[in-house]
XYZ file of C-alpha atoms in Angstrom:
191
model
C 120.259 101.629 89.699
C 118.507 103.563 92.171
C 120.151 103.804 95.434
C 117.652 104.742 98.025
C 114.590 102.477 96.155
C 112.405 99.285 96.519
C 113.810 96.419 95.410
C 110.611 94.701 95.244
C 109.763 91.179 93.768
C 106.592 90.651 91.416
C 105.028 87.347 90.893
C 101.545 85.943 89.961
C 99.970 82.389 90.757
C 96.708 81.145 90.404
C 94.012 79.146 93.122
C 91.495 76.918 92.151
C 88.994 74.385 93.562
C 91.394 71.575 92.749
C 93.024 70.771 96.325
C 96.710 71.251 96.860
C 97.008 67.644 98.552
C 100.346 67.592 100.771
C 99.378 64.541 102.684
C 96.668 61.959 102.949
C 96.301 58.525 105.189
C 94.544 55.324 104.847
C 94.634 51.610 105.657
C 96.895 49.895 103.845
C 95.424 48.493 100.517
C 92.395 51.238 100.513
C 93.127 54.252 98.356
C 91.802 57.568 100.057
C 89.314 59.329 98.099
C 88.902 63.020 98.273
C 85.309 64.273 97.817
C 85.072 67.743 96.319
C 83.171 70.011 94.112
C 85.446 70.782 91.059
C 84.933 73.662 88.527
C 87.499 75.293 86.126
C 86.982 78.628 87.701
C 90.066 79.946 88.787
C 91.311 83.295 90.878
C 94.797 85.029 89.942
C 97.063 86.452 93.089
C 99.802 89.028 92.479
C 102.066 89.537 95.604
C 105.188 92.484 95.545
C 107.474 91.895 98.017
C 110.029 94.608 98.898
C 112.861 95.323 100.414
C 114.712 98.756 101.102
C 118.126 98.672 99.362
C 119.876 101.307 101.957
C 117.727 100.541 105.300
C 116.822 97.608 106.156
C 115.442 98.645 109.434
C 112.480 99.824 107.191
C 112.108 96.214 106.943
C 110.098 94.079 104.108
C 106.686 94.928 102.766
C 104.107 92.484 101.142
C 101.615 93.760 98.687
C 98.452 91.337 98.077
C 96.241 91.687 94.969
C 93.446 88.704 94.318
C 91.316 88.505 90.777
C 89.220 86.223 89.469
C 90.743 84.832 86.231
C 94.446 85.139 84.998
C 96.274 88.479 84.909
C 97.040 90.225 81.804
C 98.621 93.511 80.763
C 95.914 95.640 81.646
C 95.600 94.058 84.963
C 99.444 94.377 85.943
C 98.701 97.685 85.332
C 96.205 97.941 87.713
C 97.744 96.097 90.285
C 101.214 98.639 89.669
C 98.914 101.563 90.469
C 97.999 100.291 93.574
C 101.759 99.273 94.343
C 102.887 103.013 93.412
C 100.086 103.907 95.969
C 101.333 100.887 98.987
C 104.878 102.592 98.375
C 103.694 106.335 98.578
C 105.395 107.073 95.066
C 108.780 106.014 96.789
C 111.158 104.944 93.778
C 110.495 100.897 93.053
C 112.962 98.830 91.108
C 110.426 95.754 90.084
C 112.090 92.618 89.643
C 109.795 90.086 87.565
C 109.941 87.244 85.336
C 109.603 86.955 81.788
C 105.991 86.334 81.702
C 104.819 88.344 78.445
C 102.336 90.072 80.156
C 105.168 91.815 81.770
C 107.137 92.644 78.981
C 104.214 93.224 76.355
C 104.328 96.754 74.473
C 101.729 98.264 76.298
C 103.428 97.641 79.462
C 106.456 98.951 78.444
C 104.769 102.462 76.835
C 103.500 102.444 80.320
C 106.314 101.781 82.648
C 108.569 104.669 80.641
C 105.825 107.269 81.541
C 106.429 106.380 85.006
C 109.245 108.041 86.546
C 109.036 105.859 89.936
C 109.425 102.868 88.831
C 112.363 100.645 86.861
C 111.619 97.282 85.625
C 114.218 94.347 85.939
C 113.842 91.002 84.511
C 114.779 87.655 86.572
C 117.194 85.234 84.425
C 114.974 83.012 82.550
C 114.550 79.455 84.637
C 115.611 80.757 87.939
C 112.590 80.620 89.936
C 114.873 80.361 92.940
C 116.598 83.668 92.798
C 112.388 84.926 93.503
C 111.089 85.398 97.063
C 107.488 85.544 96.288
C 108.103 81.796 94.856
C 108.711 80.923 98.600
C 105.370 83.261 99.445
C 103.194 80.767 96.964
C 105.173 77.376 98.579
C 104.389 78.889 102.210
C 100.874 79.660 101.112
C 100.349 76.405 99.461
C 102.061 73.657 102.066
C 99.942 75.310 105.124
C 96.330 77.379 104.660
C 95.844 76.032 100.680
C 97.261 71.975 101.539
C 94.471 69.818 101.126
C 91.828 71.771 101.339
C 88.594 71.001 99.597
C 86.651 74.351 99.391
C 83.128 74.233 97.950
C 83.301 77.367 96.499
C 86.512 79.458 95.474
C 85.623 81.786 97.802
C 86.490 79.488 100.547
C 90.340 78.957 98.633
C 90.512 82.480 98.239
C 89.903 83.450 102.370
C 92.730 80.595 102.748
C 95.124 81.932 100.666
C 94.491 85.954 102.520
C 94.648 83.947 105.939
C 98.475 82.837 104.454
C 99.253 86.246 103.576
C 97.866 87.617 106.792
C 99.722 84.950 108.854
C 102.804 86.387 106.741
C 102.538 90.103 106.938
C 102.258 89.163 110.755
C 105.751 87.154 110.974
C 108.932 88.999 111.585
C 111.068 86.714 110.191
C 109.434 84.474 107.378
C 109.292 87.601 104.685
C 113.135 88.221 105.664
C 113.387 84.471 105.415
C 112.280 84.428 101.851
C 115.367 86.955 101.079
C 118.135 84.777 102.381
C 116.611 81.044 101.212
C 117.086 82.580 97.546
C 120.679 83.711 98.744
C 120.188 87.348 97.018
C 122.314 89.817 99.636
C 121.311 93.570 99.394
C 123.119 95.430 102.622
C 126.527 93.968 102.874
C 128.340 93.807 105.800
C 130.687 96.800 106.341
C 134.225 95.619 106.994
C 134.994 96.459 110.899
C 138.326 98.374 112.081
Protein backbone atom coordinates (compact mmCIF):
# COMPACT_ATOMS: atom_id res chain seq x y z
CA UNK A 1 0.00 0.00 0.00
CA UNK A 2 1.04 3.34 -0.84
CA UNK A 3 1.77 5.52 2.01
CA UNK A 4 1.61 9.07 0.93
CA UNK A 5 -1.58 8.30 -1.76
CA UNK A 6 -5.37 8.90 -2.36
CA UNK A 7 -7.45 6.71 -0.85
CA UNK A 8 -10.25 7.61 -3.00
CA UNK A 9 -13.78 5.94 -3.29
CA UNK A 10 -15.38 5.16 -6.86
CA UNK A 11 -19.01 4.69 -7.34
CA UNK A 12 -21.59 5.11 -10.19
CA UNK A 13 -25.51 5.74 -9.97
CA UNK A 14 -27.88 6.60 -12.41
CA UNK A 15 -30.84 9.73 -12.66
CA UNK A 16 -33.82 9.51 -14.49
CA UNK A 17 -37.16 11.31 -15.04
CA UNK A 18 -38.82 8.95 -12.59
CA UNK A 19 -39.07 11.19 -9.28
CA UNK A 20 -37.25 10.15 -6.16
CA UNK A 21 -40.54 10.73 -3.96
CA UNK A 22 -39.40 11.20 -0.15
CA UNK A 23 -42.65 12.64 0.95
CA UNK A 24 -46.08 13.52 -0.31
CA UNK A 25 -49.47 14.91 1.56
CA UNK A 26 -53.08 14.70 0.97
CA UNK A 27 -56.51 14.58 2.60
CA UNK A 28 -57.18 11.65 4.11
CA UNK A 29 -58.92 9.09 1.73
CA UNK A 30 -57.53 10.99 -1.60
CA UNK A 31 -54.39 9.43 -3.00
CA UNK A 32 -51.88 12.19 -4.30
CA UNK A 33 -51.12 11.94 -7.84
CA UNK A 34 -47.87 13.06 -9.25
CA UNK A 35 -48.05 14.50 -12.80
CA UNK A 36 -44.88 14.03 -14.81
CA UNK A 37 -43.42 13.41 -18.15
CA UNK A 38 -41.74 9.91 -18.02
CA UNK A 39 -39.19 8.53 -20.57
CA UNK A 40 -36.62 5.66 -20.16
CA UNK A 41 -33.79 7.97 -20.86
CA UNK A 42 -31.44 7.84 -18.24
CA UNK A 43 -27.94 9.83 -17.26
CA UNK A 44 -24.99 7.85 -15.42
CA UNK A 45 -22.93 9.91 -12.49
CA UNK A 46 -19.49 8.72 -11.37
CA UNK A 47 -18.27 10.57 -8.16
CA UNK A 48 -14.36 9.78 -6.57
CA UNK A 49 -14.13 10.81 -3.32
CA UNK A 50 -10.68 11.03 -1.67
CA UNK A 51 -9.00 11.27 1.15
CA UNK A 52 -5.15 11.78 1.91
CA UNK A 53 -3.88 8.75 3.88
CA UNK A 54 -0.87 10.81 5.74
CA UNK A 55 -2.50 14.51 5.85
CA UNK A 56 -5.59 15.03 6.45
CA UNK A 57 -5.26 18.72 6.59
CA UNK A 58 -5.21 18.31 2.71
CA UNK A 59 -8.69 17.49 3.43
CA UNK A 60 -11.32 15.44 1.08
CA UNK A 61 -11.78 15.94 -2.62
CA UNK A 62 -14.96 15.14 -4.74
CA UNK A 63 -14.64 14.35 -8.37
CA UNK A 64 -18.05 14.70 -10.48
CA UNK A 65 -18.46 13.02 -13.90
CA UNK A 66 -22.25 13.05 -15.56
CA UNK A 67 -23.12 10.84 -18.95
CA UNK A 68 -25.98 10.14 -20.57
CA UNK A 69 -26.58 6.35 -20.46
CA UNK A 70 -24.85 3.71 -18.14
CA UNK A 71 -21.07 3.54 -17.74
CA UNK A 72 -19.05 0.86 -19.18
CA UNK A 73 -15.38 -0.05 -19.43
CA UNK A 74 -14.46 2.36 -21.88
CA UNK A 75 -16.16 5.06 -20.03
CA UNK A 76 -14.45 4.30 -16.52
CA UNK A 77 -11.65 4.79 -18.46
CA UNK A 78 -12.43 8.02 -19.42
CA UNK A 79 -13.65 9.21 -16.34
CA UNK A 80 -9.96 7.68 -14.61
CA UNK A 81 -8.16 10.01 -17.02
CA UNK A 82 -9.78 12.85 -15.85
CA UNK A 83 -9.33 11.66 -12.09
CA UNK A 84 -5.41 11.15 -12.80
CA UNK A 85 -5.73 14.80 -14.13
CA UNK A 86 -8.16 16.25 -10.70
CA UNK A 87 -5.22 14.52 -8.64
CA UNK A 88 -2.21 16.01 -10.68
CA UNK A 89 -0.77 12.35 -11.23
CA UNK A 90 -0.53 12.15 -7.30
CA UNK A 91 -0.51 8.25 -6.49
CA UNK A 92 -4.48 7.05 -6.11
CA UNK A 93 -5.40 3.84 -4.39
CA UNK A 94 -9.17 3.40 -5.98
CA UNK A 95 -11.42 1.62 -3.85
CA UNK A 96 -14.56 0.28 -5.93
CA UNK A 97 -17.06 -2.34 -6.00
CA UNK A 98 -17.33 -5.35 -7.91
CA UNK A 99 -19.27 -3.97 -10.70
CA UNK A 100 -17.74 -5.88 -13.87
CA UNK A 101 -17.14 -2.93 -15.61
CA UNK A 102 -14.51 -2.39 -13.06
CA UNK A 103 -12.90 -5.52 -13.07
CA UNK A 104 -13.38 -6.41 -16.91
CA UNK A 105 -10.01 -7.35 -18.85
CA UNK A 106 -9.65 -4.30 -20.56
CA UNK A 107 -9.70 -2.41 -17.44
CA UNK A 108 -7.31 -4.35 -15.88
CA UNK A 109 -4.64 -4.28 -19.14
CA UNK A 110 -5.26 -0.68 -18.48
CA UNK A 111 -4.89 -0.02 -14.84
CA UNK A 112 -1.29 -2.15 -14.89
CA UNK A 113 0.04 0.39 -17.51
CA UNK A 114 -0.67 2.96 -15.06
CA UNK A 115 1.88 3.43 -12.53
CA UNK A 116 -0.34 6.02 -10.37
CA UNK A 117 -2.92 4.25 -9.65
CA UNK A 118 -3.80 0.77 -7.51
CA UNK A 119 -7.15 -0.69 -7.65
CA UNK A 120 -8.89 -2.18 -4.46
CA UNK A 121 -12.08 -3.97 -4.40
CA UNK A 122 -14.89 -3.29 -1.59
CA UNK A 123 -16.14 -6.73 0.11
CA UNK A 124 -18.97 -7.87 -1.91
CA UNK A 125 -22.50 -6.61 -0.13
CA UNK A 126 -21.01 -3.92 1.93
CA UNK A 127 -22.34 -0.88 0.48
CA UNK A 128 -21.82 0.69 3.88
CA UNK A 129 -18.11 0.51 4.18
CA UNK A 130 -18.56 3.24 0.69
CA UNK A 131 -18.74 7.02 1.21
CA UNK A 132 -19.94 7.95 -2.15
CA UNK A 133 -23.12 5.63 -1.16
CA UNK A 134 -23.83 8.45 1.42
CA UNK A 135 -22.96 11.15 -1.63
CA UNK A 136 -26.00 9.41 -3.82
CA UNK A 137 -28.45 9.24 -0.35
CA UNK A 138 -27.47 13.07 0.29
CA UNK A 139 -28.05 13.82 -3.35
CA UNK A 140 -31.20 11.91 -3.56
CA UNK A 141 -33.18 12.86 -0.03
CA UNK A 142 -32.56 16.81 -0.79
CA UNK A 143 -32.00 18.42 -4.62
CA UNK A 144 -33.29 14.87 -6.52
CA UNK A 145 -36.54 14.15 -3.67
CA UNK A 146 -39.57 14.55 -5.47
CA UNK A 147 -38.77 16.31 -8.13
CA UNK A 148 -40.65 16.04 -11.37
CA UNK A 149 -38.27 17.42 -14.11
CA UNK A 150 -39.66 17.68 -17.65
CA UNK A 151 -36.65 17.00 -19.20
CA UNK A 152 -33.47 15.14 -17.74
CA UNK A 153 -31.73 18.05 -18.07
CA UNK A 154 -33.62 19.59 -15.30
CA UNK A 155 -32.59 16.12 -12.92
CA UNK A 156 -29.25 16.44 -14.09
CA UNK A 157 -28.73 20.52 -12.88
CA UNK A 158 -30.32 19.01 -9.49
CA UNK A 159 -28.10 16.42 -8.97
CA UNK A 160 -24.68 19.17 -9.86
CA UNK A 161 -26.60 21.67 -7.44
CA UNK A 162 -26.13 18.46 -4.69
CA UNK A 163 -22.65 18.07 -5.55
CA UNK A 164 -22.02 21.78 -5.56
CA UNK A 165 -23.86 22.20 -2.20
CA UNK A 166 -21.29 19.31 -1.16
CA UNK A 167 -17.96 20.39 -2.46
CA UNK A 168 -19.06 23.64 -0.54
CA UNK A 169 -19.61 21.88 3.05
CA UNK A 170 -16.72 21.41 5.36
CA UNK A 171 -17.98 18.77 7.15
CA UNK A 172 -20.57 16.56 5.16
CA UNK A 173 -17.64 14.93 2.75
CA UNK A 174 -15.65 14.23 6.16
CA UNK A 175 -19.02 13.11 7.43
CA UNK A 176 -19.35 10.47 4.81
CA UNK A 177 -15.82 8.98 6.16
CA UNK A 178 -16.83 8.45 9.73
CA UNK A 179 -20.82 7.30 9.10
CA UNK A 180 -19.09 4.21 7.22
CA UNK A 181 -16.73 3.93 10.38
CA UNK A 182 -13.49 3.40 7.99
CA UNK A 183 -10.50 5.28 10.22
CA UNK A 184 -7.39 6.30 8.10
CA UNK A 185 -5.10 8.73 10.56
CA UNK A 186 -5.17 7.14 13.92
CA UNK A 187 -4.74 8.87 16.87
CA UNK A 188 -1.10 8.95 18.10
CA UNK A 189 -0.88 7.72 21.68
CA UNK A 190 0.05 10.97 23.93
CA UNK A 191 3.04 10.95 26.62
Amino acid sequence: MKKRAWIVFFDESGISLLPEVRRSYAPRGRTPLLRHRLNWKRAGMAAALGYHAADPERGPRLCFHLKPGSYNTTSLIEVLEQIKTFYAGEPVVLVWDGLSAHWSRGMRAWAGEQDWLTLERLPAYAPELNPVELLWSAIKTRELANLAGDHLADVADAAERGIHRVCSSEQLPWSFRTHTGLIMHPQTPQN
